[in-house]
């Protein structure tokens, strides 16, 4: 209990996109919290779709990197 700081109870984990932006990845979907392209904080509704509400950018899954590792 409490050993996995980057994991939550629903299995989601934070990710970045080539070191930029911020998202929340679960087994089934991506929530885009901060856009890696325009660096804007996303709105809740569009974040849930995994698309930036400001520039309509949709990060590619292959660009995801785990967040919280060294560096
Ligand atoms: Zn954007």
JSON list of C-alpha atoms and ligand atoms in Angstrom, two decimals:
[
{"chain": "A", "resi": 1, "resn": "UNK", "atom": "CA", "xyz": [0.00, 0.00, 0.00]},
{"chain": "A", "resi": 2, "resn": "UNK", "atom": "CA", "xyz": [1.32, 3.40, -0.96]},
{"chain": "A", "resi": 3, "resn": "UNK", "atom": "CA", "xyz": [4.44, 2.09, -2.65]},
{"chain": "A", "resi": 4, "resn": "UNK", "atom": "CA", "xyz": [3.44, 3.17, -6.12]},
{"chain": "A", "resi": 5, "resn": "UNK", "atom": "CA", "xyz": [3.21, 6.94, -6.02]},
{"chain": "A", "resi": 6, "resn": "UNK", "atom": "CA", "xyz": [2.61, 7.26, -9.74]},
{"chain": "A", "resi": 7, "resn": "UNK", "atom": "CA", "xyz": [-0.30, 4.87, -9.81]},
{"chain": "A", "resi": 8, "resn": "UNK", "atom": "CA", "xyz": [-3.84, 5.50, -8.69]},
{"chain": "A", "resi": 9, "resn": "UNK", "atom": "CA", "xyz": [-6.58, 3.11, -7.72]},
{"chain": "A", "resi": 10, "resn": "UNK", "atom": "CA", "xyz": [-8.13, 3.06, -11.19]},
{"chain": "A", "resi": 11, "resn": "UNK", "atom": "CA", "xyz": [-4.84, 2.11, -12.82]},
{"chain": "A", "resi": 12, "resn": "UNK", "atom": "CA", "xyz": [-4.15, 5.46, -14.43]},
{"chain": "A", "resi": 13, "resn": "UNK", "atom": "CA", "xyz": [-0.68, 6.94, -14.65]},
{"chain": "A", "resi": 14, "resn": "UNK", "atom": "CA", "xyz": [0.68, 10.31, -15.63]},
{"chain": "A", "resi": 15, "resn": "UNK", "atom": "CA", "xyz": [2.44, 10.65, -18.97]},
{"chain": "A", "resi": 16, "resn": "UNK", "atom": "CA", "xyz": [4.15, 13.36, -20.99]},
{"chain": "A", "resi": 17, "resn": "UNK", "atom": "CA", "xyz": [4.45, 13.64, -24.76]},
{"chain": "A", "resi": 18, "resn": "UNK", "atom": "CA", "xyz": [8.08, 13.63, -25.81]},
{"chain": "A", "resi": 19, "resn": "UNK", "atom": "CA", "xyz": [8.80, 15.37, -22.51]},
{"chain": "A", "resi": 20, "resn": "UNK", "atom": "CA", "xyz": [6.14, 18.05, -22.89]},
{"chain": "A", "resi": 21, "resn": "UNK", "atom": "CA", "xyz": [2.57, 18.52, -21.74]},
{"chain": "A", "resi": 22, "resn": "UNK", "atom": "CA", "xyz": [0.80, 16.30, -19.26]},
{"chain": "A", "resi": 23, "resn": "UNK", "atom": "CA", "xyz": [-1.72, 13.54, -19.59]},
{"chain": "A", "resi": 24, "resn": "UNK", "atom": "CA", "xyz": [-3.36, 10.73, -17.70]},
{"chain": "A", "resi": 25, "resn": "UNK", "atom": "CA", "xyz": [-3.22, 7.31, -19.32]},
{"chain": "A", "resi": 26, "resn": "UNK", "atom": "CA", "xyz": [-5.50, 4.43, -18.43]},
{"chain": "A", "resi": 27, "resn": "UNK", "atom": "CA", "xyz": [-5.82, 1.08, -20.16]},
{"chain": "A", "resi": 28, "resn": "UNK", "atom": "CA", "xyz": [-8.67, 2.36, -22.29]},
{"chain": "A", "resi": 29, "resn": "UNK", "atom": "CA", "xyz": [-8.16, 6.07, -22.82]},
{"chain": "A", "resi": 30, "resn": "UNK", "atom": "CA", "xyz": [-5.97, 9.16, -22.59]},
{"chain": "A", "resi": 31, "resn": "UNK", "atom": "CA", "xyz": [-6.94, 12.31, -20.72]},
{"chain": "A", "resi": 32, "resn": "UNK", "atom": "CA", "xyz": [-5.03, 15.33, -22.01]},
{"chain": "A", "resi": 33, "resn": "UNK", "atom": "CA", "xyz": [-4.43, 17.71, -19.10]},
{"chain": "A", "resi": 34, "resn": "UNK", "atom": "CA", "xyz": [-1.81, 20.06, -20.59]},
{"chain": "A", "resi": 35, "resn": "UNK", "atom": "CA", "xyz": [-1.21, 20.31, -24.32]},
{"chain": "A", "resi": 36, "resn": "UNK", "atom": "CA", "xyz": [2.35, 19.50, -25.43]},
{"chain": "A", "resi": 37, "resn": "UNK", "atom": "CA", "xyz": [2.01, 21.71, -28.47]},
{"chain": "A", "resi": 38, "resn": "UNK", "atom": "CA", "xyz": [0.62, 25.00, -27.11]},
{"chain": "A", "resi": 39, "resn": "UNK", "atom": "CA", "xyz": [1.29, 24.35, -23.40]},
{"chain": "A", "resi": 40, "resn": "UNK", "atom": "CA", "xyz": [-2.23, 25.43, -22.46]},
{"chain": "A", "resi": 41, "resn": "UNK", "atom": "CA", "xyz": [-4.11, 23.74, -19.66]},
{"chain": "A", "resi": 42, "resn": "UNK", "atom": "CA", "xyz": [-6.95, 21.82, -21.23]},
{"chain": "A", "resi": 43, "resn": "UNK", "atom": "CA", "xyz": [-10.63, 22.15, -20.35]},
{"chain": "A", "resi": 44, "resn": "UNK", "atom": "CA", "xyz": [-12.26, 19.23, -18.59]},
{"chain": "A", "resi": 45, "resn": "UNK", "atom": "CA", "xyz": [-14.56, 18.26, -21.43]},
{"chain": "A", "resi": 46, "resn": "UNK", "atom": "CA", "xyz": [-11.89, 18.18, -24.12]},
{"chain": "A", "resi": 47, "resn": "UNK", "atom": "CA", "xyz": [-9.32, 16.70, -21.77]},
{"chain": "A", "resi": 48, "resn": "UNK", "atom": "CA", "xyz": [-11.60, 13.73, -21.41]},
{"chain": "A", "resi": 49, "resn": "UNK", "atom": "CA", "xyz": [-11.51, 13.27, -25.20]},
{"chain": "A", "resi": 50, "resn": "UNK", "atom": "CA", "xyz": [-7.71, 13.47, -25.29]},
{"chain": "A", "resi": 51, "resn": "UNK", "atom": "CA", "xyz": [-7.81, 16.50, -27.60]},
{"chain": "A", "resi": 52, "resn": "UNK", "atom": "CA", "xyz": [-6.56, 20.03, -26.90]},
{"chain": "A", "resi": 53, "resn": "UNK", "atom": "CA", "xyz": [-9.43, 22.51, -26.80]},
{"chain": "A", "resi": 54, "resn": "UNK", "atom": "CA", "xyz": [-7.11, 25.36, -27.80]},
{"chain": "A", "resi": 55, "resn": "UNK", "atom": "CA", "xyz": [-5.29, 24.05, -30.87]},
{"chain": "A", "resi": 56, "resn": "UNK", "atom": "CA", "xyz": [-7.17, 20.76, -31.44]},
{"chain": "A", "resi": 57, "resn": "UNK", "atom": "CA", "xyz": [-3.95, 18.78, -31.12]},
{"chain": "A", "resi": 58, "resn": "UNK", "atom": "CA", "xyz": [-4.38, 15.10, -30.39]},
{"chain": "A", "resi": 59, "resn": "UNK", "atom": "CA", "xyz": [-1.17, 13.47, -29.10]},
{"chain": "A", "resi": 60, "resn": "UNK", "atom": "CA", "xyz": [-0.07, 10.24, -30.74]},
{"chain": "A", "resi": 61, "resn": "UNK", "atom": "CA", "xyz": [0.07, 7.26, -28.42]},
{"chain": "A", "resi": 62, "resn": "UNK", "atom": "CA", "xyz": [3.63, 6.55, -29.56]},
{"chain": "A", "resi": 63, "resn": "UNK", "atom": "CA", "xyz": [4.69, 9.96, -28.21]},
{"chain": "A", "resi": 64, "resn": "UNK", "atom": "CA", "xyz": [3.62, 9.12, -24.67]},
{"chain": "A", "resi": 65, "resn": "UNK", "atom": "CA", "xyz": [6.34, 8.77, -22.07]},
{"chain": "A", "resi": 66, "resn": "UNK", "atom": "CA", "xyz": [5.94, 7.90, -18.40]},
{"chain": "A", "resi": 67, "resn": "UNK", "atom": "CA", "xyz": [6.05, 10.94, -16.14]},
{"chain": "A", "resi": 68, "resn": "UNK", "atom": "CA", "xyz": [7.92, 11.13, -12.86]},
{"chain": "A", "resi": 69, "resn": "UNK", "atom": "CA", "xyz": [11.06, 9.24, -13.80]},
{"chain": "A", "resi": 70, "resn": "UNK", "atom": "CA", "xyz": [14.48, 10.73, -13.20]},
{"chain": "A", "resi": 71, "resn": "UNK", "atom": "CA", "xyz": [15.32, 13.66, -15.38]},
{"chain": "B", "resi": 1, "resn": "LIG", "atom": "ZN1", "xyz": [-2.90, 22.76, -27.73]}
]
